[in-house]
Short mmCIF file of C-alpha atoms (C1' of nucleotides) in Angstrom, two decimals:
data_model
loop_
_atom_site.label_atom_id
_atom_site.label_comp_id
_atom_site.label_asym_id
_atom_site.label_seq_id
_atom_site.Cartn_x
_atom_site.Cartn_y
_atom_site.Cartn_z
CA MET A 1127 0.00 0.00 0.00
CA THR A 1128 1.51 3.27 -1.09
CA LYS A 1129 0.81 5.85 1.62
CA GLY A 1130 2.79 8.21 -0.48
CA THR A 1131 2.41 11.45 -2.23
CA TYR A 1132 -0.48 11.40 -4.62
CA LEU A 1133 -0.78 14.37 -6.88
CA GLY A 1134 -3.91 16.49 -6.90
CA GLU A 1135 -6.14 16.48 -9.92
CA PHE A 1136 -4.91 19.75 -11.38
CA GLU A 1137 -1.31 18.94 -10.53
CA ILE A 1138 -1.60 15.92 -12.79
CA TYR A 1139 -2.72 18.11 -15.66
CA VAL A 1140 0.12 20.53 -15.15
CA LEU A 1141 2.80 17.88 -14.95
CA ALA A 1142 1.39 16.08 -17.96
CA ALA A 1143 1.50 19.35 -19.88
CA LEU A 1144 5.15 19.79 -18.95
CA GLU A 1145 5.90 16.30 -20.15
CA ARG A 1146 4.25 17.02 -23.48
CA LEU A 1147 5.63 20.50 -24.02
CA GLY A 1148 9.24 19.88 -23.12
CA GLU A 1149 11.33 23.02 -23.67
CA GLU A 1150 8.27 24.95 -24.78
CA ALA A 1151 6.67 24.80 -21.35
CA TYR A 1152 5.87 28.02 -19.53
CA GLY A 1153 2.74 29.49 -17.98
CA VAL A 1154 0.86 30.41 -21.11
CA THR A 1155 1.72 27.29 -23.12
CA VAL A 1156 0.94 25.03 -20.17
CA ARG A 1157 -2.45 26.55 -19.88
CA GLY A 1158 -3.01 26.22 -23.62
CA GLU A 1159 -1.90 22.61 -23.70
CA ILE A 1160 -4.27 21.66 -20.90
CA GLU A 1161 -7.25 23.41 -22.45
CA GLU A 1162 -6.69 22.19 -25.97
CA ARG A 1163 -5.72 18.67 -25.11
CA SER A 1164 -8.24 17.85 -22.42
CA GLY A 1165 -10.97 20.43 -22.78
CA ARG A 1166 -10.56 21.26 -19.12
CA MET A 1167 -10.48 24.94 -18.29
CA ALA A 1168 -7.38 26.38 -16.60
CA SER A 1169 -6.80 29.95 -15.52
CA LEU A 1170 -3.30 31.36 -15.70
CA GLY A 1171 -3.33 32.15 -12.01
CA ALA A 1172 -4.11 28.55 -11.19
CA VAL A 1173 -1.31 27.36 -13.43
CA TYR A 1174 1.32 29.61 -11.90
CA THR A 1175 0.28 28.85 -8.36
CA THR A 1176 0.38 25.15 -9.04
CA LEU A 1177 3.76 25.30 -10.77
CA GLU A 1178 5.15 27.16 -7.77
CA ARG A 1179 3.84 24.55 -5.37
CA LEU A 1180 5.17 21.71 -7.50
CA ALA A 1181 8.57 23.40 -7.48
CA GLU A 1182 8.49 23.52 -3.68
CA LYS A 1183 8.00 19.77 -3.71
CA GLY A 1184 10.92 19.29 -6.03
CA PHE A 1185 8.85 18.12 -8.99
CA VAL A 1186 9.58 21.10 -11.20
CA THR A 1187 12.45 23.50 -11.85
CA PHE A 1188 12.50 26.78 -13.74
CA TRP A 1189 14.77 28.41 -16.29
CA VAL A 1190 14.46 31.78 -17.92
CA SER A 1191 14.58 32.32 -21.66
CA GLU A 1192 15.99 35.28 -23.57
CA PRO A 1193 13.55 38.01 -24.57
CA LEU A 1194 12.44 37.91 -28.18
CA PRO A 1195 12.19 40.81 -30.65
CA VAL A 1196 8.43 40.63 -30.99
CA PRO A 1197 5.61 42.47 -29.27
CA GLY A 1198 5.19 41.09 -25.80
CA GLY A 1199 8.35 39.09 -26.29
CA ARG A 1200 9.59 39.40 -22.75
CA SER A 1201 11.63 36.56 -21.33
CA LYS A 1202 9.63 33.62 -20.14
CA LYS A 1203 9.84 31.53 -17.03
CA HIS A 1204 10.00 28.02 -18.41
CA ALA A 1205 9.33 24.95 -16.34
CA ARG A 1206 10.62 21.43 -16.64
CA LEU A 1207 9.94 18.17 -14.86
CA THR A 1208 12.53 16.81 -12.48
CA PRO A 1209 13.10 13.05 -12.31
CA ALA A 1210 11.09 13.05 -9.09
CA GLY A 1211 8.35 14.93 -10.85
CA ARG A 1212 8.24 12.49 -13.69
CA ARG A 1213 8.16 9.64 -11.21
CA ALA A 1214 5.31 11.24 -9.25
CA LEU A 1215 3.33 11.76 -12.42
CA ARG A 1216 3.89 8.18 -13.47
CA GLU A 1217 2.81 6.83 -10.10
CA SER A 1218 -0.35 8.88 -9.99
CA ALA A 1219 -1.23 8.08 -13.57
CA ARG A 1220 -0.70 4.37 -13.04
CA ALA A 1221 -2.80 4.19 -9.91
CA LEU A 1222 -5.54 6.11 -11.64
CA GLU A 1223 -5.42 3.82 -14.64
CA ARG A 1224 -5.67 0.76 -12.43
CA MET A 1225 -8.68 2.23 -10.70
CA LEU A 1226 -10.46 3.37 -13.84
CA GLY A 1227 -9.38 0.60 -16.15
CA GLY A 1228 -12.22 -1.55 -17.32
CA VAL A 1229 -14.90 0.58 -15.74
CA ARG A 1230 -17.71 0.99 -18.25
CA LEU A 1231 -18.00 4.72 -18.57
CA GLY A 1232 -18.24 5.07 -22.28
CA LEU A 1233 -14.62 6.13 -22.51
CA ARG A 1234 -14.81 5.16 -26.15
CA GLY A 1235 -17.92 6.66 -27.64
CA GLU A 1236 -21.48 6.40 -26.33
CA GLY A 1237 -21.34 10.11 -25.46
CA GLY A 1238 -24.44 12.09 -24.62
CA ARG A 1239 -26.21 12.84 -21.39
CA ALA A 1240 -27.57 10.65 -18.65
CA MET B 843 -13.99 24.63 -22.93
CA THR B 844 -15.64 23.00 -19.95
CA LYS B 845 -15.46 25.42 -17.04
CA GLY B 846 -17.42 22.87 -15.15
CA THR B 847 -17.17 20.73 -12.12
CA TYR B 848 -14.09 18.61 -12.21
CA LEU B 849 -13.83 15.98 -9.55
CA GLY B 850 -10.93 15.97 -7.14
CA GLU B 851 -8.39 13.19 -7.31
CA PHE B 852 -9.76 11.20 -4.42
CA GLU B 853 -13.34 11.79 -5.47
CA ILE B 854 -12.56 9.99 -8.69
CA TYR B 855 -11.31 6.98 -6.75
CA VAL B 856 -14.39 6.89 -4.60
CA LEU B 857 -16.83 7.18 -7.49
CA ALA B 858 -14.95 4.56 -9.46
CA ALA B 859 -15.15 2.24 -6.49
CA LEU B 860 -18.90 2.76 -6.30
CA GLU B 861 -19.20 1.94 -9.98
CA ARG B 862 -17.28 -1.27 -9.48
CA LEU B 863 -18.90 -2.40 -6.25
CA GLY B 864 -22.53 -1.79 -7.14
CA GLU B 865 -24.80 -2.91 -4.32
CA GLU B 866 -21.81 -3.97 -2.25
CA ALA B 867 -20.59 -0.42 -1.81
CA TYR B 868 -20.28 1.04 1.67
CA GLY B 869 -17.48 2.70 3.61
CA VAL B 870 -15.37 -0.32 4.36
CA THR B 871 -15.72 -2.00 0.97
CA VAL B 872 -15.07 1.26 -0.85
CA ARG B 873 -11.86 1.68 1.05
CA GLY B 874 -10.88 -1.90 0.32
CA GLU B 875 -11.65 -1.63 -3.37
CA ILE B 876 -9.51 1.49 -3.71
CA GLU B 877 -6.57 0.02 -1.88
CA GLU B 878 -6.62 -3.37 -3.58
CA ARG B 879 -7.38 -2.16 -7.02
CA SER B 880 -5.09 0.86 -7.24
CA GLY B 881 -2.57 0.45 -4.47
CA ARG B 882 -3.47 3.91 -3.27
CA MET B 883 -3.92 4.25 0.45
CA ALA B 884 -7.31 5.42 1.74
CA SER B 885 -8.30 5.99 5.35
CA LEU B 886 -11.87 5.30 6.37
CA GLY B 887 -12.30 8.84 7.60
CA ALA B 888 -11.33 10.20 4.20
CA VAL B 889 -13.76 7.84 2.49
CA TYR B 890 -16.73 8.83 4.64
CA THR B 891 -16.03 12.54 4.40
CA THR B 892 -15.72 12.30 0.64
CA LEU B 893 -18.90 10.26 0.27
CA GLU B 894 -20.74 12.86 2.29
CA ARG B 895 -19.48 15.69 0.12
CA LEU B 896 -20.31 13.82 -3.05
CA ALA B 897 -23.83 13.29 -1.72
CA GLU B 898 -24.18 17.05 -1.16
CA LYS B 899 -23.33 17.55 -4.80
CA GLY B 900 -25.95 15.04 -5.85
CA PHE B 901 -23.48 12.47 -7.13
CA VAL B 902 -24.23 9.82 -4.54
CA THR B 903 -27.22 8.60 -2.56
CA PHE B 904 -27.36 6.29 0.46
CA TRP B 905 -29.49 3.36 1.51
CA VAL B 906 -29.32 1.33 4.70
CA SER B 907 -29.07 -2.43 4.79
CA GLU B 908 -30.54 -4.84 7.30
CA PRO B 909 -28.30 -5.91 10.19
CA LEU B 910 -26.77 -9.38 9.83
CA PRO B 911 -26.56 -12.12 12.49
CA VAL B 912 -22.78 -12.08 12.70
CA PRO B 913 -20.35 -10.27 14.95
CA GLY B 914 -20.18 -6.65 13.96
CA GLY B 915 -23.08 -7.19 11.62
CA ARG B 916 -24.72 -3.87 12.21
CA SER B 917 -26.59 -2.31 9.32
CA LYS B 918 -24.46 -0.59 6.76
CA LYS B 919 -24.83 2.70 5.02
CA HIS B 920 -24.52 1.75 1.38
CA ALA B 921 -23.80 4.27 -1.34
CA ARG B 922 -24.71 4.31 -4.97
CA LEU B 923 -23.95 6.55 -7.91
CA THR B 924 -26.65 8.84 -9.23
CA PRO B 925 -26.87 9.44 -12.99
CA ALA B 926 -25.25 12.83 -12.38
CA GLY B 927 -22.48 11.10 -10.45
CA ARG B 928 -21.85 8.63 -13.21
CA ARG B 929 -21.78 11.46 -15.71
CA ALA B 930 -19.33 13.46 -13.58
CA LEU B 931 -17.06 10.45 -13.25
CA ARG B 932 -17.17 9.86 -16.96
CA GLU B 933 -16.35 13.48 -17.77
CA SER B 934 -13.43 13.62 -15.39
CA ALA B 935 -12.09 10.28 -16.53
CA ARG B 936 -12.30 11.24 -20.17
CA ALA B 937 -10.55 14.57 -19.72
CA LEU B 938 -7.85 12.86 -17.73
CA GLU B 939 -7.43 10.21 -20.37
CA ARG B 940 -7.11 12.79 -23.09
CA MET B 941 -4.46 14.59 -21.09
CA LEU B 942 -2.48 11.50 -20.15
CA GLY B 943 -3.05 9.48 -23.28
CA GLY B 944 0.06 8.86 -25.25
CA VAL B 945 2.39 10.38 -22.68
CA ARG B 946 5.36 8.08 -22.29
CA LEU B 947 5.35 7.29 -18.64
CA GLY B 948 5.86 3.60 -18.70
CA LEU B 949 2.20 2.97 -18.08
CA ARG B 950 2.76 -0.49 -19.46
CA GLY B 951 5.89 -1.90 -17.89
CA GLU B 952 9.34 -0.27 -17.70
CA GLY B 953 8.84 0.15 -13.95
CA GLY B 954 11.70 0.99 -11.63
CA ARG B 955 13.09 4.23 -10.28
CA ALA B 956 14.40 7.37 -11.90
"C1'" DC C 150 -26.07 -8.95 32.52
"C1'" DA C 151 -21.44 -7.12 32.08
"C1'" DA C 152 -17.37 -7.43 29.53
"C1'" DC C 153 -15.36 -8.28 25.29
"C1'" DT C 154 -14.57 -8.62 20.22
"C1'" DA C 155 -15.71 -7.32 15.59
"C1'" DT C 156 -17.48 -4.06 12.27
"C1'" DA C 157 -19.01 0.17 10.85
"C1'" DT C 158 -19.80 5.15 11.07
"C1'" DC C 159 -19.35 9.87 12.63
"C1'" DC C 160 -16.99 13.95 14.30
"C1'" DT C 161 -13.69 17.37 14.21
"C1'" DA C 162 -9.81 19.96 13.34
"C1'" DC C 163 -6.47 20.84 10.33
"C1'" DT C 164 -3.51 20.68 5.82
"C1'" DT C 165 -3.20 20.82 1.07
"C1'" DT C 166 -5.02 21.96 -3.47
"C1'" DG C 167 -7.77 24.61 -6.49
"C1'" DT C 168 -9.24 29.14 -8.19
"C1'" DA C 169 -9.06 33.40 -10.51
"C1'" DG C 170 -9.36 38.51 -10.43
"C1'" DA C 171 -6.46 42.42 -9.88
"C1'" DT C 172 -2.05 44.21 -10.34
"C1'" DG C 173 2.59 44.78 -12.14
"C1'" DA C 174 6.45 43.87 -15.79
"C1'" DT C 175 8.49 44.13 -20.18
"C1'" DA C 176 8.64 43.68 -25.03
"C1'" DT C 177 7.62 46.12 -29.79
"C1'" DC C 178 5.51 49.64 -32.52
"C1'" DA C 179 3.16 54.01 -33.85
"C1'" DT D 1146 5.11 58.69 -24.74
"C1'" DG D 1147 1.20 56.12 -25.37
"C1'" DA D 1148 -0.80 51.95 -27.13
"C1'" DT D 1149 -0.82 47.09 -27.64
"C1'" DA D 1150 0.70 42.31 -26.69
"C1'" DT D 1151 2.47 38.83 -23.70
"C1'" DC D 1152 3.71 37.05 -19.44
"C1'" DA D 1153 4.11 36.71 -14.33
"C1'" DT D 1154 2.91 37.65 -9.41
"C1'" DC D 1155 -0.01 38.53 -5.55
"C1'" DT D 1156 -3.66 37.79 -2.69
"C1'" DA D 1157 -7.45 35.98 -0.51
"C1'" DC D 1158 -10.68 32.69 -0.32
"C1'" DA D 1159 -13.13 28.07 -1.63
"C1'" DA D 1160 -12.90 23.24 -2.16
"C1'" DA D 1161 -10.90 18.83 -1.41
"C1'" DG D 1162 -7.86 15.67 1.25
"C1'" DT D 1163 -6.59 13.63 5.69
"C1'" DA D 1164 -6.85 10.86 9.67
"C1'" DG D 1165 -7.18 10.20 14.79
"C1'" DG D 1166 -10.47 9.52 18.17
"C1'" DA D 1167 -15.09 8.94 19.75
"C1'" DT D 1168 -19.36 6.52 19.16
"C1'" DA D 1169 -22.68 2.88 17.72
"C1'" DT D 1170 -24.30 -1.84 17.27
"C1'" DA D 1171 -23.91 -6.66 16.15
"C1'" DG D 1172 -22.80 -11.37 18.47
"C1'" DT D 1173 -20.27 -13.96 22.05
"C1'" DT D 1174 -18.60 -15.35 26.44
"C1'" DG D 1175 -18.24 -15.86 31.41
#
DNA sequence: CAACTATATCCTACTTTGTAGATGATATCA
DNA sequence: TGATATCATCTACAAAGTAGGATATAGTTG
């Protein structure tokens, strides 16, 4: 029985976005990736707060990019997964998959209400 | 973009357990199902509190069983999913799947640390 | 019947996560 | 300098997660 550190729901989205985005990951792109990919809404404030908390846990580190010669091209605070972060994401995702796997919820089609 | 009601991490576990257990679902069995199935730890207190909150949201209803002629066989407070609860579980599970789907996390094997 | 064992639930107090509007920074361009 | 476009931080509160300890109720035993 793992008593351990299970990620919160939104934390999972943020870490998964980092995994997908790689070097392109920073506040705005993380938010975009979550919304486009999953359809789940995510405010920028929520993203930044969560990234900060994940960094405190050692799951994320930051690095700053050079400013770009375009409007609004200020330097960005990029985020990347640490090995511990990747491990935490994997553990949470696996446990969730085991729990949801096989449950008939219309995960493939069936859509609609009720 | 769904601004809507996304379930918390533990709420997903509890609702999934209800879906699996059917008529057998009550505090103790819910806890057992979560722990056995996913490996995620779950205290009884957490389970009851979460069931109560899910009921307030209209995702769960309760019914009481007859006491049984065995030691500790008091009547149990069973829980079942409402249609809204099943729908909420499905929505959260789908969004999560879309976000995690395809991410290389060793969801099938590869195990180990780092 | 009192004491004991086995299950099951409730209560309570607190920690962690989730949320997002308002505010402040910094880049180019007119 | 003023206007526009990104991006980040702050703040304050709401919602979800947690679990120890108290309480309830069944049969059993002496």
